[in-house]
Coordinates of C-alpha atoms and ligand atoms in Angstrom, one line a residue:
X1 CA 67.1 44.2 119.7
X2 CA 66.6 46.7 117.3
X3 CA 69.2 49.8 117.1
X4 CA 66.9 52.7 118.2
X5 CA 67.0 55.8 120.8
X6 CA 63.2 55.4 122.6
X7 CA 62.5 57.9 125.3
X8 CA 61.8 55.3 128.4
X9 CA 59.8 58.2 130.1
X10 CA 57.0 58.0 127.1
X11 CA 58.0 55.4 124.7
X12 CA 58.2 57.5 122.2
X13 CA 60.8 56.4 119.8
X14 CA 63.2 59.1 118.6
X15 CA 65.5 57.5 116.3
X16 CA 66.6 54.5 114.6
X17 CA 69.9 53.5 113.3
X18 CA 70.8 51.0 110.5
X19 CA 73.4 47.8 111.8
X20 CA 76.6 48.4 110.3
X21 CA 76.7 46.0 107.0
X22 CA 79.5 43.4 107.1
X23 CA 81.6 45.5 104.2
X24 CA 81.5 48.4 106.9
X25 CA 82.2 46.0 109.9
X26 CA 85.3 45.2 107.8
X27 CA 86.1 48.4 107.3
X28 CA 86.1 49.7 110.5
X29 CA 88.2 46.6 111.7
X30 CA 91.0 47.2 109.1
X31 CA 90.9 50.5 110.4
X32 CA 91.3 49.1 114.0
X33 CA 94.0 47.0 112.7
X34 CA 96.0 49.6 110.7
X35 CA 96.1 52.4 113.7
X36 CA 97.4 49.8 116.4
X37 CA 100.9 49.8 115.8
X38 CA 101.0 53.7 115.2
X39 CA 99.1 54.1 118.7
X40 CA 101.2 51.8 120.2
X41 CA 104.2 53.4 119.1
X42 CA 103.1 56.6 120.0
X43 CA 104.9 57.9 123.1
X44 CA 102.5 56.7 126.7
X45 CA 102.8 60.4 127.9
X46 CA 100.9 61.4 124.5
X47 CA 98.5 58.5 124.2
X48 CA 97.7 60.3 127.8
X49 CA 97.5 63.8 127.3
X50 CA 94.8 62.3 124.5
X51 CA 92.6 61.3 127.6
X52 CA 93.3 64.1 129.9
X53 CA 91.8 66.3 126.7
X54 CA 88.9 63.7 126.1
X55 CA 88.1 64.5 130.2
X56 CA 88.0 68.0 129.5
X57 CA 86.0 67.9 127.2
X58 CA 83.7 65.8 129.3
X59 CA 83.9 68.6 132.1
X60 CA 82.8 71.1 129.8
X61 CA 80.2 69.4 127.5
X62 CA 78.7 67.5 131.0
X63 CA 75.3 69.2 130.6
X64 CA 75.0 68.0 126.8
X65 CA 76.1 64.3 127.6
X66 CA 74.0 64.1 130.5
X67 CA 70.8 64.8 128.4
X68 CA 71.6 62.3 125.9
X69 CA 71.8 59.8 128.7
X70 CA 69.0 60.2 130.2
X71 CA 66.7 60.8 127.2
X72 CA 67.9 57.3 126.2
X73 CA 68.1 55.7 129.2
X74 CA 66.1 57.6 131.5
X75 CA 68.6 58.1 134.8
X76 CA 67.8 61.2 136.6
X77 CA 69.5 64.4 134.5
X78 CA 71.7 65.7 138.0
X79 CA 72.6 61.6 138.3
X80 CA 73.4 61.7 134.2
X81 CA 75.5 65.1 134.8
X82 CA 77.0 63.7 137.6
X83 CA 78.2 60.3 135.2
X84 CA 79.7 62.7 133.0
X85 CA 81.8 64.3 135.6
X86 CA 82.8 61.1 137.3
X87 CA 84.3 59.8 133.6
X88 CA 86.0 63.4 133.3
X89 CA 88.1 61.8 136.6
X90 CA 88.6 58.9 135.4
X91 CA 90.6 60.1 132.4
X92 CA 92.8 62.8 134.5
X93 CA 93.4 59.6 137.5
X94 CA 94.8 57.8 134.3
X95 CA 96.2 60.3 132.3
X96 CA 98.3 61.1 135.5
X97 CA 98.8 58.2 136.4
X98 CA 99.3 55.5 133.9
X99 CA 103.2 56.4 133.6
X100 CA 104.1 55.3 136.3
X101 CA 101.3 52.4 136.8
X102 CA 102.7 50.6 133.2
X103 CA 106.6 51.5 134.1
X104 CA 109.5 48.8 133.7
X105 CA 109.2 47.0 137.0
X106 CA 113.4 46.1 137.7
X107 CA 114.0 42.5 139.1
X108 CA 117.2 42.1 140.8
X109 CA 119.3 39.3 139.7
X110 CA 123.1 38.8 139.4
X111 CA 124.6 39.1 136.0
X112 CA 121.5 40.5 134.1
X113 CA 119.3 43.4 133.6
X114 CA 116.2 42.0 134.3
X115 CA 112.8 43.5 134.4
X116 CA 108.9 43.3 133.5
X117 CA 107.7 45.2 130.9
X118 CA 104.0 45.7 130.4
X119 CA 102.9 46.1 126.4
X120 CA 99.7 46.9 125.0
X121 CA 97.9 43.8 123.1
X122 CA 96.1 45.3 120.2
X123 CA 92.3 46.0 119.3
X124 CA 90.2 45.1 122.4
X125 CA 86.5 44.4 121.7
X126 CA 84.2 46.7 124.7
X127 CA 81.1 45.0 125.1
X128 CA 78.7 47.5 126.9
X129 CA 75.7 47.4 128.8
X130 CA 73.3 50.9 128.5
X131 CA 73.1 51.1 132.8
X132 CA 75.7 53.9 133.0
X133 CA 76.4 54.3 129.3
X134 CA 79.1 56.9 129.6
X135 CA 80.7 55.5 133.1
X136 CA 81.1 51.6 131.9
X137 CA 82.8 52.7 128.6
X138 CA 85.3 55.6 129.9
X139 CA 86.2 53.1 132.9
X140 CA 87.6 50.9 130.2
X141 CA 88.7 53.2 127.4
X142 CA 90.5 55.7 129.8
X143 CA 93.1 53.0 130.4
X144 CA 93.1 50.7 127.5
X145 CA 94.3 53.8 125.4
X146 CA 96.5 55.4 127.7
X147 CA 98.3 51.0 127.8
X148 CA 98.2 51.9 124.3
X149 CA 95.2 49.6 123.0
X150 CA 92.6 50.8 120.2
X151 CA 88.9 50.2 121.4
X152 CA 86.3 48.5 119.8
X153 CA 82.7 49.4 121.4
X154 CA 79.5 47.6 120.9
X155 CA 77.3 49.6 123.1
X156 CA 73.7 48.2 124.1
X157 CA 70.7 48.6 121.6
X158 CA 69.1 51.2 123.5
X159 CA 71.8 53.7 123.8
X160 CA 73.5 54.3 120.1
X161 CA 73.3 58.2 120.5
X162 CA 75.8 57.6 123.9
X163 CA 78.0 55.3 121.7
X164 CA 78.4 58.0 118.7
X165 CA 78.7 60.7 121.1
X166 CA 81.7 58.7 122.8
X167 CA 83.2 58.1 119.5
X168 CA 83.4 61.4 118.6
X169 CA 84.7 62.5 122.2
X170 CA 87.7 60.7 121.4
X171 CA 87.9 62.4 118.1
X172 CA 87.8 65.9 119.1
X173 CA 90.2 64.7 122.3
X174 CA 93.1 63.9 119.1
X175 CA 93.0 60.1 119.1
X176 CA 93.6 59.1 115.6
X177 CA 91.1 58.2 113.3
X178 CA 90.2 54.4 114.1
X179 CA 91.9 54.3 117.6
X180 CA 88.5 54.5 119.3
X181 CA 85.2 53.4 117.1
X182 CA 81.7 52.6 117.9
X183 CA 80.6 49.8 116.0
X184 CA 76.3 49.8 115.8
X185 CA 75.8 46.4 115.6
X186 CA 73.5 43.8 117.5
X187 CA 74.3 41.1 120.1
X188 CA 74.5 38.4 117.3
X189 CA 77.1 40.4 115.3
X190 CA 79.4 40.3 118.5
X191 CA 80.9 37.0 117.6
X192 CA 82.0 37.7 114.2
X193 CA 84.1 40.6 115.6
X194 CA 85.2 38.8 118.3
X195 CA 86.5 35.9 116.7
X196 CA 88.4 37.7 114.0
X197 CA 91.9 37.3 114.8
X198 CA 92.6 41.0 114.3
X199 CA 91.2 41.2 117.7
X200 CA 93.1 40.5 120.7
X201 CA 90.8 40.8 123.2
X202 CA 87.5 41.7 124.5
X203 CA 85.8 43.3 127.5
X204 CA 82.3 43.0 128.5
X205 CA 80.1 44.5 131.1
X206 CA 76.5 43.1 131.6
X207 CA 74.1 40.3 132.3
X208 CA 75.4 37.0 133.4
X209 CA 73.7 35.2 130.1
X210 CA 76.0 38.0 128.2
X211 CA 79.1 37.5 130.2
X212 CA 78.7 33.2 129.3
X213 CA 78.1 33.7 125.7
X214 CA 80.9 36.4 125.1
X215 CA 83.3 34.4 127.3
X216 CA 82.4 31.0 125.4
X217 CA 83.8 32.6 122.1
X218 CA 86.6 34.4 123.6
X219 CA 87.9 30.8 125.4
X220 CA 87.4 29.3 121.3
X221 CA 89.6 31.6 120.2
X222 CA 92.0 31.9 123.2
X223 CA 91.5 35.2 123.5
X224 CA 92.1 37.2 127.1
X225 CA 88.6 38.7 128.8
X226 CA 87.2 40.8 131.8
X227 CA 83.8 40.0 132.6
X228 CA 81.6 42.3 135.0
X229 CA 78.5 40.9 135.6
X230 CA 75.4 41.4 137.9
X231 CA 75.7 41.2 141.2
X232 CA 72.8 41.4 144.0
X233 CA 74.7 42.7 146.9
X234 CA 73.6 42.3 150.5
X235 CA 73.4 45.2 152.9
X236 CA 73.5 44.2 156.6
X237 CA 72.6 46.1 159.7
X238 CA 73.6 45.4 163.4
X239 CA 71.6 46.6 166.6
X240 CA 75.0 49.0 167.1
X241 CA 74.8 50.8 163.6
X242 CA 72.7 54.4 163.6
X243 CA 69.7 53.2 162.3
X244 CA 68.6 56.6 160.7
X245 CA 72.0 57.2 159.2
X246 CA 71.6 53.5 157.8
X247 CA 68.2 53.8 156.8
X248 CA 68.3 56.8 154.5
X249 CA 71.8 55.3 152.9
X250 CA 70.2 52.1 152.5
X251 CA 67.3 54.0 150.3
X252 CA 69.9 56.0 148.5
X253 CA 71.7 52.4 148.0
X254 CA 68.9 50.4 146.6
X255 CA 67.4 53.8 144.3
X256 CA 70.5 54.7 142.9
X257 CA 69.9 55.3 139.2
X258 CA 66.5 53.8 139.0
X259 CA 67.5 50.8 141.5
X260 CA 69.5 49.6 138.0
X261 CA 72.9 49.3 139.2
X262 CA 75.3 46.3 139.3
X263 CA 76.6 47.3 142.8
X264 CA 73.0 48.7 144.2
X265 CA 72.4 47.4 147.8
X266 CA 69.4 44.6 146.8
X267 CA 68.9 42.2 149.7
X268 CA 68.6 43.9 153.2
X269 CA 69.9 41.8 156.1
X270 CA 68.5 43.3 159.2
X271 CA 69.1 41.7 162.8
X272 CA 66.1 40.6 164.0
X273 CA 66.5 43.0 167.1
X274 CA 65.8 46.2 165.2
X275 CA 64.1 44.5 162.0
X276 CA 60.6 46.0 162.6
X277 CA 62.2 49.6 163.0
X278 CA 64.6 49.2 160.3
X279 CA 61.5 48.5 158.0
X280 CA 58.5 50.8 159.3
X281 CA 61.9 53.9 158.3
X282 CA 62.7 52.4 155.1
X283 CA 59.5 51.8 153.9
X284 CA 58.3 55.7 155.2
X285 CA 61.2 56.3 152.7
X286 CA 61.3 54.7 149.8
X287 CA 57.7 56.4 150.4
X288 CA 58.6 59.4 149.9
X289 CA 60.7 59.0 146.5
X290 CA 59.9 61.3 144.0
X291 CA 59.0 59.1 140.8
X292 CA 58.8 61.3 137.5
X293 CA 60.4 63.0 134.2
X294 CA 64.2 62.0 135.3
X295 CA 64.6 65.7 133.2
X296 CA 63.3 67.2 136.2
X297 CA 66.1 67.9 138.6
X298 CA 63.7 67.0 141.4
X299 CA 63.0 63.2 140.4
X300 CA 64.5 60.7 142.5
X301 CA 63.2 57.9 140.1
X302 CA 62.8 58.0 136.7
X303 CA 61.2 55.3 134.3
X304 CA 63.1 51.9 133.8
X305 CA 65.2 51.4 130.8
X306 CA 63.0 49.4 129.0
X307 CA 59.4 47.5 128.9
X308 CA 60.9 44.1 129.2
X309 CA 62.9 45.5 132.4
X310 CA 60.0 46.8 133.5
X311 CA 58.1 43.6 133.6
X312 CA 60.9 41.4 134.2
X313 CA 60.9 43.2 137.5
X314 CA 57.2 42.6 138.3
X315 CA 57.4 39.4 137.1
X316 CA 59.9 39.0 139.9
X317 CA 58.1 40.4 142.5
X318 CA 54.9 38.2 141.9
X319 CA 57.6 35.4 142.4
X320 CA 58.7 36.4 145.6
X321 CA 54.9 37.5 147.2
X322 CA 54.5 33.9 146.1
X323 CA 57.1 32.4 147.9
X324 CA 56.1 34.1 151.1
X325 CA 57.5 37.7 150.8
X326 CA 55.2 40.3 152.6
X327 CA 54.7 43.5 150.0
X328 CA 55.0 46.1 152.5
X329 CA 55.0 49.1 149.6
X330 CA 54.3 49.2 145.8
X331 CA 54.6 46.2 143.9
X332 CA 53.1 47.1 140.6
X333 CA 53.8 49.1 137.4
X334 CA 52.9 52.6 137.1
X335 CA 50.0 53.1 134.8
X336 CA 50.3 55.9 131.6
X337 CA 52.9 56.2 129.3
X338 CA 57.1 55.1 129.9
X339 CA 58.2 52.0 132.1
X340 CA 58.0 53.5 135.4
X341 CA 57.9 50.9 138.6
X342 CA 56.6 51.9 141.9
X343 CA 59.2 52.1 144.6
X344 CA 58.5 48.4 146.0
X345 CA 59.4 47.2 149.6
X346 CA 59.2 43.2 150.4
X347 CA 59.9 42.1 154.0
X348 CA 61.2 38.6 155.7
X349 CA 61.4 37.0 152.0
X350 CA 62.4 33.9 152.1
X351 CA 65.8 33.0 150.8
X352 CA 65.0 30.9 148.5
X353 CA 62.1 33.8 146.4
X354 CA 63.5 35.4 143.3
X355 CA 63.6 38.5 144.9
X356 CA 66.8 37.2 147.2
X357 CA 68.5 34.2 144.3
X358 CA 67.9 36.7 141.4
X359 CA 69.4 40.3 140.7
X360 CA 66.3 42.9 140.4
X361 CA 66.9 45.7 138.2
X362 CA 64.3 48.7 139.3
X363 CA 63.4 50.1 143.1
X364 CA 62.7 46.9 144.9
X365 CA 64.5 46.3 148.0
X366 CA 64.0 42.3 149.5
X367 CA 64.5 42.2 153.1
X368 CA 65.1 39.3 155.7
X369 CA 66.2 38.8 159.5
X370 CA 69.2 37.9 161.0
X371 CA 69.6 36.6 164.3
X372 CA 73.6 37.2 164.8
X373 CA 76.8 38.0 162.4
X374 CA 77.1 34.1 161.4
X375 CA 73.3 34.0 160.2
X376 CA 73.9 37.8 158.7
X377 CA 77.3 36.4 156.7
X378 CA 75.2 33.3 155.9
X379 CA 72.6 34.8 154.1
X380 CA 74.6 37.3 152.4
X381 CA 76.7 34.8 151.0
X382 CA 73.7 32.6 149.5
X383 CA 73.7 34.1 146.4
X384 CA 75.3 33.2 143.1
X385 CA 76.6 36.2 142.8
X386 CA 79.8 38.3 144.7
X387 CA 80.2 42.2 143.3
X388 CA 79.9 44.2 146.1
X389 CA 78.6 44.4 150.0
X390 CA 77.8 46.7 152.8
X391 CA 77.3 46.0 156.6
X392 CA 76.2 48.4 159.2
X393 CA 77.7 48.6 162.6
X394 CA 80.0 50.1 165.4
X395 CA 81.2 47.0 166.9
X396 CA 84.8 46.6 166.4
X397 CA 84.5 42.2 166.4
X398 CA 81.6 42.4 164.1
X399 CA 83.6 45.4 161.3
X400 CA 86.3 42.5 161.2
X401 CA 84.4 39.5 160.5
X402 CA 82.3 41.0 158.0
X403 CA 85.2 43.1 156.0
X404 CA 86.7 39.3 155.9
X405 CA 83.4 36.9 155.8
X406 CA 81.4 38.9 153.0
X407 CA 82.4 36.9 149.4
X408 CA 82.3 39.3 147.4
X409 CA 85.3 42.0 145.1
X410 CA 84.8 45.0 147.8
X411 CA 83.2 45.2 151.0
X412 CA 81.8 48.5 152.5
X413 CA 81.8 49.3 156.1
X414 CA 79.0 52.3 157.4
X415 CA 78.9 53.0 153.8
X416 CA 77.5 52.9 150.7
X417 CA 79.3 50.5 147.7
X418 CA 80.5 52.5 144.9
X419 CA 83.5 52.5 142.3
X420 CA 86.5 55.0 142.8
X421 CA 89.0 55.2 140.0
X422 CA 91.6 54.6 142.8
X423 CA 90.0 51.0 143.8
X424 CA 90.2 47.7 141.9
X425 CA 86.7 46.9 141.0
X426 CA 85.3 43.9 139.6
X427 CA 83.4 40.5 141.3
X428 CA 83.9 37.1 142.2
X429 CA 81.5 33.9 141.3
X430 CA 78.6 34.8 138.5
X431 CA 79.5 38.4 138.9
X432 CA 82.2 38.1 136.7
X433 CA 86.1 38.1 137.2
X434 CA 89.1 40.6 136.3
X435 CA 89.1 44.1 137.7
X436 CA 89.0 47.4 136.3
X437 CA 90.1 50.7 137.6
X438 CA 93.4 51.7 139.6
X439 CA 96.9 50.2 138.8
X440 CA 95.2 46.4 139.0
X441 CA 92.6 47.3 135.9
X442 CA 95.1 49.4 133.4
X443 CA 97.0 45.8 133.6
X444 CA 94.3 43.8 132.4
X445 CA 94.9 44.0 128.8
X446 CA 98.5 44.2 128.7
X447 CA 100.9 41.7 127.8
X448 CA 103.2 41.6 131.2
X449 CA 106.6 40.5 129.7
X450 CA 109.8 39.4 131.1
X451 CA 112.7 40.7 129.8
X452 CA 116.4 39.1 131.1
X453 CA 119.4 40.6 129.5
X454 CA 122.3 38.5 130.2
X455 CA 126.0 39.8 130.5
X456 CA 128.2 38.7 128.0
X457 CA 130.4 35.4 129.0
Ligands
NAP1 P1 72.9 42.8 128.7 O1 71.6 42.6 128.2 O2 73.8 41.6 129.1 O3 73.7 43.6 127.6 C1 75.0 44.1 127.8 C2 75.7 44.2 126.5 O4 75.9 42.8 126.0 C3 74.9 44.9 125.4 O5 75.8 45.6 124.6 C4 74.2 43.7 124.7 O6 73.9 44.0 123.4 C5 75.3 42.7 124.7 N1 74.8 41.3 124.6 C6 73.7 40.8 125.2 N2 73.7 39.5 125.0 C7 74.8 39.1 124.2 C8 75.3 37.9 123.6 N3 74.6 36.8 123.8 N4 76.4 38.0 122.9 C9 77.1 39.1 122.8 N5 76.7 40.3 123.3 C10 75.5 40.3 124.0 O7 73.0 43.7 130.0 P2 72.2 45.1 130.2 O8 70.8 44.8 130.4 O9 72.7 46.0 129.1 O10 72.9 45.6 131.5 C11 72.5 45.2 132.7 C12 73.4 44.1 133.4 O11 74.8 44.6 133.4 C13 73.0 43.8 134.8 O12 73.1 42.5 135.0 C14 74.1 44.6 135.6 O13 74.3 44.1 136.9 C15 75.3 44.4 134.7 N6 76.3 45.4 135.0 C16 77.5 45.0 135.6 C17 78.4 46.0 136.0 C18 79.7 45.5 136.7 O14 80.6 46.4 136.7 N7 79.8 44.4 137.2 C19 78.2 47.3 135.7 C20 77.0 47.7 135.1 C21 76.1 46.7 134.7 P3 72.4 44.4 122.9 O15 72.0 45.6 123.7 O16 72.4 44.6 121.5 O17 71.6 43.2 123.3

């Protein structure tokens, strides 16, 4: 993919960038490799006030960062604002707390002063996907540097004004030059960087195909990764659940951010008592979505990302009206200029139509029928992927079964799946493994080490 910034609401393409040349790829790894033990050295409750400052500046620059999101990306601009807010957290949770999260852990044992230490392990390699291009990086950045890690970020094709801007957050925030740098370079450059030994270890957040190839390398080279993938997560609702309350969440679920989320709600389970209700309210919903300019602060949906997105989606929907899905609402491309997708709704779809194996990436919701919990758990479970799940009801049995049943890294109940700094998130299966955010993430790339000073005899 070429390096460029095109608007997805027209096409029009703005800018492109040149790939960095290998002399400068070198360059900017020596670099990498020359600030790591100055960063590491540096004091943790500095490395942190470096983040607190880069979340500031976040706060205060929100407006600006959220237009360069969506002109590249094409999210909603309150949605975009709102992403630049959400990082601004994520930097104070850490800053506060990343003290106390990477602290000497004391084991008690006789004779000895025992007790685990947890070290930073050099240049890690951020693979990035362009969904929530400020939101995926920070969640990783935020504590890798606070651990005392440099960053590496190779962010998607489509989004190289996000991954400069991000680079030069750091800088304003005080990070020394090199302990944070964006490196424009394609997918096929990624394994050159990663297999240099100078880096330790790599992230990546993406596709499943992505998530193979990175790991492949990494495992070559023995080198430590976090993987978050797709996911196509089910959303289940009971007869006791409030069906309006349910409805509109669901809509909100599927929609979020263009319906181009790792963790939006994609496959609807619906008992089979309150199917046809749950179905004439979603689709008089999804009805009502306001598709335009995401710049306008009253779009719901803007365009998707890209054109092969675009008719990657539709290609998927044809699929599934083929296997036996009925198209209830939308189900094509808009026509004019930018990538938009009509808000699409496809009831009882069989479970073996792409539309319930694959992960769609744009506003189309798949529904089945359930007759009872075990079918509901059944279904939701057929998938190859586990990121995240919701299920909808009042009945005490049924919260249980489900919060326990559903295979997946988190597990909604009456609510809507989304990532909280103070949460571990990540997936399970072909959504990918590790977890990032709260105590459990910041120790990802980290060398946990054992330290046992014995008494003299
Ligand atoms: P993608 O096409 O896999 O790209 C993600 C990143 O990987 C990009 O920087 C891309 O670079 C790079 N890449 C692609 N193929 C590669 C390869 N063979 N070797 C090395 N690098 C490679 O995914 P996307 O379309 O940007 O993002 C959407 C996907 O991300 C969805 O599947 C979504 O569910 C997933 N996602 C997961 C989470 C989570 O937390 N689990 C969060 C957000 C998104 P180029 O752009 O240069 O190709």
């Amino acid at each position: 993919m070429p390096i460029q910034t095109v608007n997805p609401a027209t096409g029009e393409l703005i800018r492109s960038f040149p790939e960095l040349t290998p002399d400068e790829i070198e360059e900017k790894l020596a670099l990498a490799h020359r600030v790591a033990p100055v960063w590491r050295a540096t004091p943790i409750e500095q490395r942190c006030e470096v983040v607190r400052r880069a979340g500031q500046i976040l706060e205060r620059r929100k407006q600006d960062y959220g237009r360069i999101m969506t002109l590249e990306m094409g999210k909603p601009i309150a949605s975009a604002i709102a992403e630049a807010v959400k990082c601004a957290t994520v930097c104070a949770y850490y800053a506060e707390h990343a003290p106390q999260f990477l602290a000497d852990e004391p084991v008690a044992a006789k004779n000895e002063r025992s007790f685990v230490a947890f070290e930073p392990l050099g240049v890690v390699l951020a693979v990035m996907p362009w969904n929530f291009p400020f939101w995926q990086v920070m969640r990783f950045a935020a504590p890798a540097l606070c651990a005392g890690n440099v960053g590496l970020l190779k962010h998607a094709s489509n989004v190289p004004e996000c991954a400069l801007a991000l680079e030069q957050l750091f800088e304003e925030a005080g990070a020394p030059g090199g302990v944070f740098q964006t490196l424009l370079i394609g997918s096929g450059a990624v394994e050159g960087v990663l297999s240099d030994p100078r880096v330790a270890a790599a992230t990546l957040t993406g596709s499943e195909g992505a998530g193979r190839s990175v790991a492949s390398i990494a495992g070559q080279h023995i080198k430590k990764t976090v993987l978050e993938l797709g996911g196509s997560d089910p959303f289940i609702v009971m007869p006791s659940a409030d069906l309006d309350a349910a409805v509109q969440t669901a809509v909100t679920a599927r929609t979020i951010n263009n319906g181009q989320s790792c963790i939006a709600a994609k496959r609807f389970i619906v008992h089979d008592s309150i199917a046809d209700r749950f179905i004439e309210r979603f689709v008089e919903r999804m009805r009502s979505l306001v598709v335009g300019d995401p710049m306008d602060e009253h779009t719901n949906i803007g365009p998707l990302a890209t054109a092969q997105i675009r008719d990657d989606l539709h290609d998927q929907v044809l699929r599934s009206v083929n296997a036996g899905a009925r198209l209830m609402l939308g189900g094509a491309p808009r026509g004019g200029a930018g990538y938009y997708y009509e808000p699409t709704v496809l009831a009882d779809v069989p479970r073996h139509a792409a539309a319930m194996r694959e992960e769609t990436f744009g506003p189309v919701a798949a529904i089945a029928r359930a007759r009872d919990v075990d079918e509901a758990i059944a279904i939701a479970n057929d998938t190859p992927f586990g990121l995240g799940a919701a299920a909808w009801t009042r009945d005490a049995n049924e919260i249980e079964r489900f919060a326990r049943g559903l295979a997946a890294g988190c597990v909604f109940i009456n609510g809507m799946v989304a990532s909280d700094a103070r949460f571990p998130f990540g997936g399970v299966k072909a959504s990918g493994y590790g977890r990032e955010l709260s105590g459990f993430g910041i120790r990802e790339f980290v060398n946990i080490k054992s330290i046992r000073i014995f008494a003299e005899r």
